[in-house]
Amino acid sequence: MVSAASAGIAVLVAAGAVLYDAVAKHHAPAGPLVMGACRGGNLLLGVSLVPGLVGSRWFLAVLPLAYIAAITAVSRGEVHGGSRWTGRLALVLLGGVVLGVLALELLPAFSVLRSAPFLMLFAAQVGPPFVRAARHPRPASIRSAVRAGVLALISLDAALAAGFGGWLHGVVVLLLWPLSVFLARRFAVT
């Protein structure tokens, strides 16, 4: 165990996963928020490897929270179709995530220039399928958006890694993409 902060975050993520599975996934506003909070907690668990950094970088959890909440909200229509309203809300959240990453330029430790190629890849991966799902919230377009969203999490993580650590860090994270695509063909992503 790295620290008490790491242990506390891990316990909260585990509790959030249980809460989601037991109760929250059946409730429209709670399910996406709890699932997003779990992903935000996951990010903070990684941040907690550097002692004391969680206190000054806690806000980074908002990015995956919003992103995963968008995917989870849209995913509710995978079987019977969704609503245009949910699709539009997801697009607003995705736009907020992109703007949030760009706003990290305000931090001395972050470079949008290093992050930009990965962020553009992320936007290209999620934008078109989520726009289609918002326009035509049929099960097939929603499944396509959810699959793209889950796989594009790697590009978002690569954008953050590159912005804070440099292009090489982003490339290393992005190297998980081929494995993810391979696994997505073998197992249901949605």
PDB file of C-alpha atoms in Angstrom:
ATOM      1  CA  MET A   1       0.000   0.000   0.000  1.00  0.00           C
ATOM      2  CA  VAL A   2       1.398   3.375  -0.949  1.00  0.00           C
ATOM      3  CA  SER A   3      -0.391   5.594   1.548  1.00  0.00           C
ATOM      4  CA  ALA A   4      -3.458   6.054   3.696  1.00  0.00           C
ATOM      5  CA  ALA A   5      -4.851   8.312   0.961  1.00  0.00           C
ATOM      6  CA  SER A   6      -4.457   5.503  -1.583  1.00  0.00           C
ATOM      7  CA  ALA A   7      -6.195   3.054   0.738  1.00  0.00           C
ATOM      8  CA  GLY A   8      -9.038   5.476   1.403  1.00  0.00           C
ATOM      9  CA  ILE A   9      -9.557   6.176  -2.287  1.00  0.00           C
ATOM     10  CA  ALA A  10      -9.471   2.455  -3.109  1.00  0.00           C
ATOM     11  CA  VAL A  11     -12.120   1.759  -0.461  1.00  0.00           C
ATOM     12  CA  LEU A  12     -14.315   4.563  -1.831  1.00  0.00           C
ATOM     13  CA  VAL A  13     -13.991   3.261  -5.397  1.00  0.00           C
ATOM     14  CA  ALA A  14     -14.890  -0.260  -4.259  1.00  0.00           C
ATOM     15  CA  ALA A  15     -17.859   1.048  -2.264  1.00  0.00           C
ATOM     16  CA  GLY A  16     -18.973   3.076  -5.280  1.00  0.00           C
ATOM     17  CA  ALA A  17     -18.824  -0.015  -7.503  1.00  0.00           C
ATOM     18  CA  VAL A  18     -20.965  -1.965  -5.034  1.00  0.00           C
ATOM     19  CA  LEU A  19     -23.397   0.952  -4.716  1.00  0.00           C
ATOM     20  CA  TYR A  20     -23.677   1.208  -8.492  1.00  0.00           C
ATOM     21  CA  ASP A  21     -24.289  -2.498  -8.975  1.00  0.00           C
ATOM     22  CA  ALA A  22     -26.722  -2.863  -6.071  1.00  0.00           C
ATOM     23  CA  VAL A  23     -28.817   0.286  -6.399  1.00  0.00           C
ATOM     24  CA  ALA A  24     -27.650   3.204  -8.519  1.00  0.00           C
ATOM     25  CA  LYS A  25     -27.587   1.572 -11.962  1.00  0.00           C
ATOM     26  CA  HIS A  26     -31.379   1.394 -11.877  1.00  0.00           C
ATOM     27  CA  HIS A  27     -31.806   5.146 -11.312  1.00  0.00           C
ATOM     28  CA  ALA A  28     -31.293   7.684 -14.092  1.00  0.00           C
ATOM     29  CA  PRO A  29     -29.381  10.475 -12.404  1.00  0.00           C
ATOM     30  CA  ALA A  30     -27.628   8.383  -9.763  1.00  0.00           C
ATOM     31  CA  GLY A  31     -26.296   5.586 -11.971  1.00  0.00           C
ATOM     32  CA  PRO A  32     -24.216   7.671 -14.381  1.00  0.00           C
ATOM     33  CA  LEU A  33     -22.927   9.888 -11.560  1.00  0.00           C
ATOM     34  CA  VAL A  34     -21.879   6.963  -9.355  1.00  0.00           C
ATOM     35  CA  MET A  35     -20.188   5.187 -12.263  1.00  0.00           C
ATOM     36  CA  GLY A  36     -18.427   8.434 -13.209  1.00  0.00           C
ATOM     37  CA  ALA A  37     -17.365   8.979  -9.606  1.00  0.00           C
ATOM     38  CA  CYS A  38     -15.803   5.513  -9.595  1.00  0.00           C
ATOM     39  CA  ARG A  39     -13.733   6.414 -12.651  1.00  0.00           C
ATOM     40  CA  GLY A  40     -12.804   9.749 -11.108  1.00  0.00           C
ATOM     41  CA  GLY A  41     -11.715   7.867  -8.005  1.00  0.00           C
ATOM     42  CA  ASN A  42      -9.635   5.554 -10.181  1.00  0.00           C
ATOM     43  CA  LEU A  43      -7.797   8.552 -11.578  1.00  0.00           C
ATOM     44  CA  LEU A  44      -7.203   9.914  -8.086  1.00  0.00           C
ATOM     45  CA  LEU A  45      -5.920   6.508  -7.013  1.00  0.00           C
ATOM     46  CA  GLY A  46      -3.206   6.897  -9.632  1.00  0.00           C
ATOM     47  CA  VAL A  47      -2.547  10.487  -8.542  1.00  0.00           C
ATOM     48  CA  SER A  48      -2.181   9.272  -4.947  1.00  0.00           C
ATOM     49  CA  LEU A  49       1.050   7.518  -5.897  1.00  0.00           C
ATOM     50  CA  VAL A  50       2.708  10.907  -5.431  1.00  0.00           C
ATOM     51  CA  PRO A  51       2.334  11.810  -1.758  1.00  0.00           C
ATOM     52  CA  GLY A  52       0.317  14.959  -1.171  1.00  0.00           C
ATOM     53  CA  LEU A  53      -0.701  15.415  -4.801  1.00  0.00           C
ATOM     54  CA  VAL A  54      -4.359  14.415  -4.323  1.00  0.00           C
ATOM     55  CA  GLY A  55      -4.985  17.550  -2.266  1.00  0.00           C
ATOM     56  CA  SER A  56      -3.852  19.825  -5.076  1.00  0.00           C
ATOM     57  CA  ARG A  57      -5.125  17.782  -8.038  1.00  0.00           C
ATOM     58  CA  TRP A  58      -8.485  16.488  -6.742  1.00  0.00           C
ATOM     59  CA  PHE A  59     -10.335  18.452  -9.453  1.00  0.00           C
ATOM     60  CA  LEU A  60      -8.896  16.151 -12.133  1.00  0.00           C
ATOM     61  CA  ALA A  61     -11.501  13.594 -11.040  1.00  0.00           C
ATOM     62  CA  VAL A  62     -14.208  15.792 -12.587  1.00  0.00           C
ATOM     63  CA  LEU A  63     -12.997  14.943 -16.110  1.00  0.00           C
ATOM     64  CA  PRO A  64     -13.556  11.171 -15.963  1.00  0.00           C
ATOM     65  CA  LEU A  65     -16.640  11.699 -13.795  1.00  0.00           C
ATOM     66  CA  ALA A  66     -18.283  13.784 -16.530  1.00  0.00           C
ATOM     67  CA  TYR A  67     -17.008  11.548 -19.314  1.00  0.00           C
ATOM     68  CA  ILE A  68     -18.143   8.252 -17.839  1.00  0.00           C
ATOM     69  CA  ALA A  69     -21.434   9.811 -16.727  1.00  0.00           C
ATOM     70  CA  ALA A  70     -22.032  10.767 -20.381  1.00  0.00           C
ATOM     71  CA  ILE A  71     -21.300   7.240 -21.602  1.00  0.00           C
ATOM     72  CA  THR A  72     -23.368   5.618 -18.857  1.00  0.00           C
ATOM     73  CA  ALA A  73     -26.337   7.917 -19.442  1.00  0.00           C
ATOM     74  CA  VAL A  74     -26.351   7.172 -23.165  1.00  0.00           C
ATOM     75  CA  SER A  75     -25.863   3.438 -22.570  1.00  0.00           C
ATOM     76  CA  ARG A  76     -29.287   3.203 -20.946  1.00  0.00           C
ATOM     77  CA  GLY A  77     -30.764   3.185 -24.457  1.00  0.00           C
ATOM     78  CA  GLU A  78     -28.703   0.276 -25.808  1.00  0.00           C
ATOM     79  CA  VAL A  79     -31.620  -2.160 -25.865  1.00  0.00           C
ATOM     80  CA  HIS A  80     -34.785  -0.163 -26.541  1.00  0.00           C
ATOM     81  CA  GLY A  81     -33.364   3.120 -27.799  1.00  0.00           C
ATOM     82  CA  GLY A  82     -32.705   6.335 -25.965  1.00  0.00           C
ATOM     83  CA  SER A  83     -33.736   9.941 -26.070  1.00  0.00           C
ATOM     84  CA  ARG A  84     -32.368  12.886 -27.976  1.00  0.00           C
ATOM     85  CA  TRP A  85     -32.262  14.818 -24.714  1.00  0.00           C
ATOM     86  CA  THR A  86     -29.871  12.282 -23.160  1.00  0.00           C
ATOM     87  CA  GLY A  87     -27.759  12.310 -26.309  1.00  0.00           C
ATOM     88  CA  ARG A  88     -27.523  16.091 -26.250  1.00  0.00           C
ATOM     89  CA  LEU A  89     -26.652  16.069 -22.561  1.00  0.00           C
ATOM     90  CA  ALA A  90     -23.882  13.576 -23.307  1.00  0.00           C
ATOM     91  CA  LEU A  91     -22.538  15.871 -26.044  1.00  0.00           C
ATOM     92  CA  VAL A  92     -22.502  18.797 -23.609  1.00  0.00           C
ATOM     93  CA  LEU A  93     -20.602  16.672 -21.084  1.00  0.00           C
ATOM     94  CA  LEU A  94     -18.122  15.556 -23.758  1.00  0.00           C
ATOM     95  CA  GLY A  95     -17.580  19.177 -24.774  1.00  0.00           C
ATOM     96  CA  GLY A  96     -17.040  20.034 -21.127  1.00  0.00           C
ATOM     97  CA  VAL A  97     -14.400  17.320 -20.862  1.00  0.00           C
ATOM     98  CA  VAL A  98     -12.507  18.684 -23.875  1.00  0.00           C
ATOM     99  CA  LEU A  99     -12.722  22.226 -22.498  1.00  0.00           C
ATOM    100  CA  GLY A 100     -11.648  20.932 -19.097  1.00  0.00           C
ATOM    101  CA  VAL A 101      -8.511  19.374 -20.553  1.00  0.00           C
ATOM    102  CA  LEU A 102      -7.763  22.610 -22.422  1.00  0.00           C
ATOM    103  CA  ALA A 103      -8.254  24.569 -19.183  1.00  0.00           C
ATOM    104  CA  LEU A 104      -5.531  22.499 -17.546  1.00  0.00           C
ATOM    105  CA  GLU A 105      -3.130  24.784 -19.437  1.00  0.00           C
ATOM    106  CA  LEU A 106      -3.652  27.121 -16.475  1.00  0.00           C
ATOM    107  CA  LEU A 107      -1.564  24.713 -14.403  1.00  0.00           C
ATOM    108  CA  PRO A 108       2.192  25.229 -14.622  1.00  0.00           C
ATOM    109  CA  ALA A 109       2.716  21.463 -14.865  1.00  0.00           C
ATOM    110  CA  PHE A 110       0.406  20.950 -17.872  1.00  0.00           C
ATOM    111  CA  SER A 111       1.042  21.637 -21.559  1.00  0.00           C
ATOM    112  CA  VAL A 112      -1.892  21.739 -23.963  1.00  0.00           C
ATOM    113  CA  LEU A 113       0.590  21.644 -26.829  1.00  0.00           C
ATOM    114  CA  ARG A 114       1.822  18.211 -25.718  1.00  0.00           C
ATOM    115  CA  SER A 115      -1.725  17.070 -25.012  1.00  0.00           C
ATOM    116  CA  ALA A 116      -3.319  18.389 -28.224  1.00  0.00           C
ATOM    117  CA  PRO A 117      -2.679  15.460 -30.609  1.00  0.00           C
ATOM    118  CA  PHE A 118      -4.154  13.006 -28.131  1.00  0.00           C
ATOM    119  CA  LEU A 119      -7.067  15.293 -27.305  1.00  0.00           C
ATOM    120  CA  MET A 120      -7.852  15.714 -31.015  1.00  0.00           C
ATOM    121  CA  LEU A 121      -7.774  11.937 -31.427  1.00  0.00           C
ATOM    122  CA  PHE A 122     -10.133  11.614 -28.462  1.00  0.00           C
ATOM    123  CA  ALA A 123     -12.568  14.156 -29.941  1.00  0.00           C
ATOM    124  CA  ALA A 124     -12.430  12.426 -33.334  1.00  0.00           C
ATOM    125  CA  GLN A 125     -13.167   9.067 -31.728  1.00  0.00           C
ATOM    126  CA  VAL A 126     -16.149  10.121 -29.617  1.00  0.00           C
ATOM    127  CA  GLY A 127     -17.608  13.079 -31.503  1.00  0.00           C
ATOM    128  CA  PRO A 128     -19.109  11.416 -34.587  1.00  0.00           C
ATOM    129  CA  PRO A 129     -20.694   8.390 -32.859  1.00  0.00           C
ATOM    130  CA  PHE A 130     -22.132  10.515 -30.050  1.00  0.00           C
ATOM    131  CA  VAL A 131     -23.557  13.023 -32.545  1.00  0.00           C
ATOM    132  CA  ARG A 132     -25.192  10.118 -34.425  1.00  0.00           C
ATOM    133  CA  ALA A 133     -26.599   8.716 -31.182  1.00  0.00           C
ATOM    134  CA  ALA A 134     -27.987  12.137 -30.231  1.00  0.00           C
ATOM    135  CA  ARG A 135     -29.612  12.617 -33.643  1.00  0.00           C
ATOM    136  CA  HIS A 136     -30.901   9.061 -33.994  1.00  0.00           C
ATOM    137  CA  PRO A 137     -31.097   7.453 -30.542  1.00  0.00           C
ATOM    138  CA  ARG A 138     -31.638   3.933 -31.855  1.00  0.00           C
ATOM    139  CA  PRO A 139     -30.062   0.933 -30.111  1.00  0.00           C
ATOM    140  CA  ALA A 140     -27.430   0.388 -32.841  1.00  0.00           C
ATOM    141  CA  SER A 141     -26.207   3.996 -32.842  1.00  0.00           C
ATOM    142  CA  ILE A 142     -26.187   4.050 -29.050  1.00  0.00           C
ATOM    143  CA  ARG A 143     -24.158   0.819 -28.845  1.00  0.00           C
ATOM    144  CA  SER A 144     -21.702   2.299 -31.349  1.00  0.00           C
ATOM    145  CA  ALA A 145     -21.350   5.469 -29.263  1.00  0.00           C
ATOM    146  CA  VAL A 146     -20.874   3.532 -26.033  1.00  0.00           C
ATOM    147  CA  ARG A 147     -18.254   1.262 -27.597  1.00  0.00           C
ATOM    148  CA  ALA A 148     -16.395   4.264 -29.017  1.00  0.00           C
ATOM    149  CA  GLY A 149     -16.657   6.046 -25.678  1.00  0.00           C
ATOM    150  CA  VAL A 150     -15.263   3.148 -23.684  1.00  0.00           C
ATOM    151  CA  LEU A 151     -12.357   2.639 -26.075  1.00  0.00           C
ATOM    152  CA  ALA A 152     -11.622   6.376 -26.308  1.00  0.00           C
ATOM    153  CA  LEU A 153     -10.988   6.502 -22.573  1.00  0.00           C
ATOM    154  CA  ILE A 154      -7.452   5.461 -23.495  1.00  0.00           C
ATOM    155  CA  SER A 155      -7.048   8.535 -25.708  1.00  0.00           C
ATOM    156  CA  LEU A 156      -8.346  10.787 -22.939  1.00  0.00           C
ATOM    157  CA  ASP A 157      -5.900   9.230 -20.487  1.00  0.00           C
ATOM    158  CA  ALA A 158      -3.126   9.635 -23.073  1.00  0.00           C
ATOM    159  CA  ALA A 159      -4.017  13.333 -23.435  1.00  0.00           C
ATOM    160  CA  LEU A 160      -3.699  13.798 -19.677  1.00  0.00           C
ATOM    161  CA  ALA A 161      -0.473  11.787 -19.493  1.00  0.00           C
ATOM    162  CA  ALA A 162       1.076  13.773 -22.348  1.00  0.00           C
ATOM    163  CA  GLY A 163      -0.058  17.091 -20.918  1.00  0.00           C
ATOM    164  CA  PHE A 164       1.500  16.396 -17.542  1.00  0.00           C
ATOM    165  CA  GLY A 165       4.396  14.131 -18.480  1.00  0.00           C
ATOM    166  CA  GLY A 166       5.259  14.644 -22.134  1.00  0.00           C
ATOM    167  CA  TRP A 167       4.507  13.038 -25.474  1.00  0.00           C
ATOM    168  CA  LEU A 168       6.295   9.809 -24.621  1.00  0.00           C
ATOM    169  CA  HIS A 169       3.975   9.269 -21.656  1.00  0.00           C
ATOM    170  CA  GLY A 170       0.977   9.832 -23.908  1.00  0.00           C
ATOM    171  CA  VAL A 171       2.292   7.418 -26.517  1.00  0.00           C
ATOM    172  CA  VAL A 172       2.912   4.729 -23.886  1.00  0.00           C
ATOM    173  CA  VAL A 173      -0.695   5.032 -22.696  1.00  0.00           C
ATOM    174  CA  LEU A 174      -1.971   5.069 -26.282  1.00  0.00           C
ATOM    175  CA  LEU A 175      -0.151   1.793 -26.945  1.00  0.00           C
ATOM    176  CA  LEU A 176      -2.956   0.159 -24.944  1.00  0.00           C
ATOM    177  CA  TRP A 177      -5.326   0.986 -27.824  1.00  0.00           C
ATOM    178  CA  PRO A 178      -4.566  -2.070 -30.040  1.00  0.00           C
ATOM    179  CA  LEU A 179      -4.999  -4.421 -27.080  1.00  0.00           C
ATOM    180  CA  SER A 180      -8.289  -2.727 -26.204  1.00  0.00           C
ATOM    181  CA  VAL A 181      -9.610  -3.054 -29.746  1.00  0.00           C
ATOM    182  CA  PHE A 182      -8.575  -6.722 -29.785  1.00  0.00           C
ATOM    183  CA  LEU A 183     -10.342  -7.375 -26.478  1.00  0.00           C
ATOM    184  CA  ALA A 184     -13.406  -5.394 -27.598  1.00  0.00           C
ATOM    185  CA  ARG A 185     -13.809  -7.839 -30.482  1.00  0.00           C
ATOM    186  CA  ARG A 186     -13.745 -10.773 -28.079  1.00  0.00           C
ATOM    187  CA  PHE A 187     -15.899  -9.370 -25.269  1.00  0.00           C
ATOM    188  CA  ALA A 188     -18.934  -7.102 -25.148  1.00  0.00           C
ATOM    189  CA  VAL A 189     -17.853  -3.515 -24.517  1.00  0.00           C
ATOM    190  CA  THR A 190     -21.363  -2.195 -24.010  1.00  0.00           C
TER     191      THR A 190
END
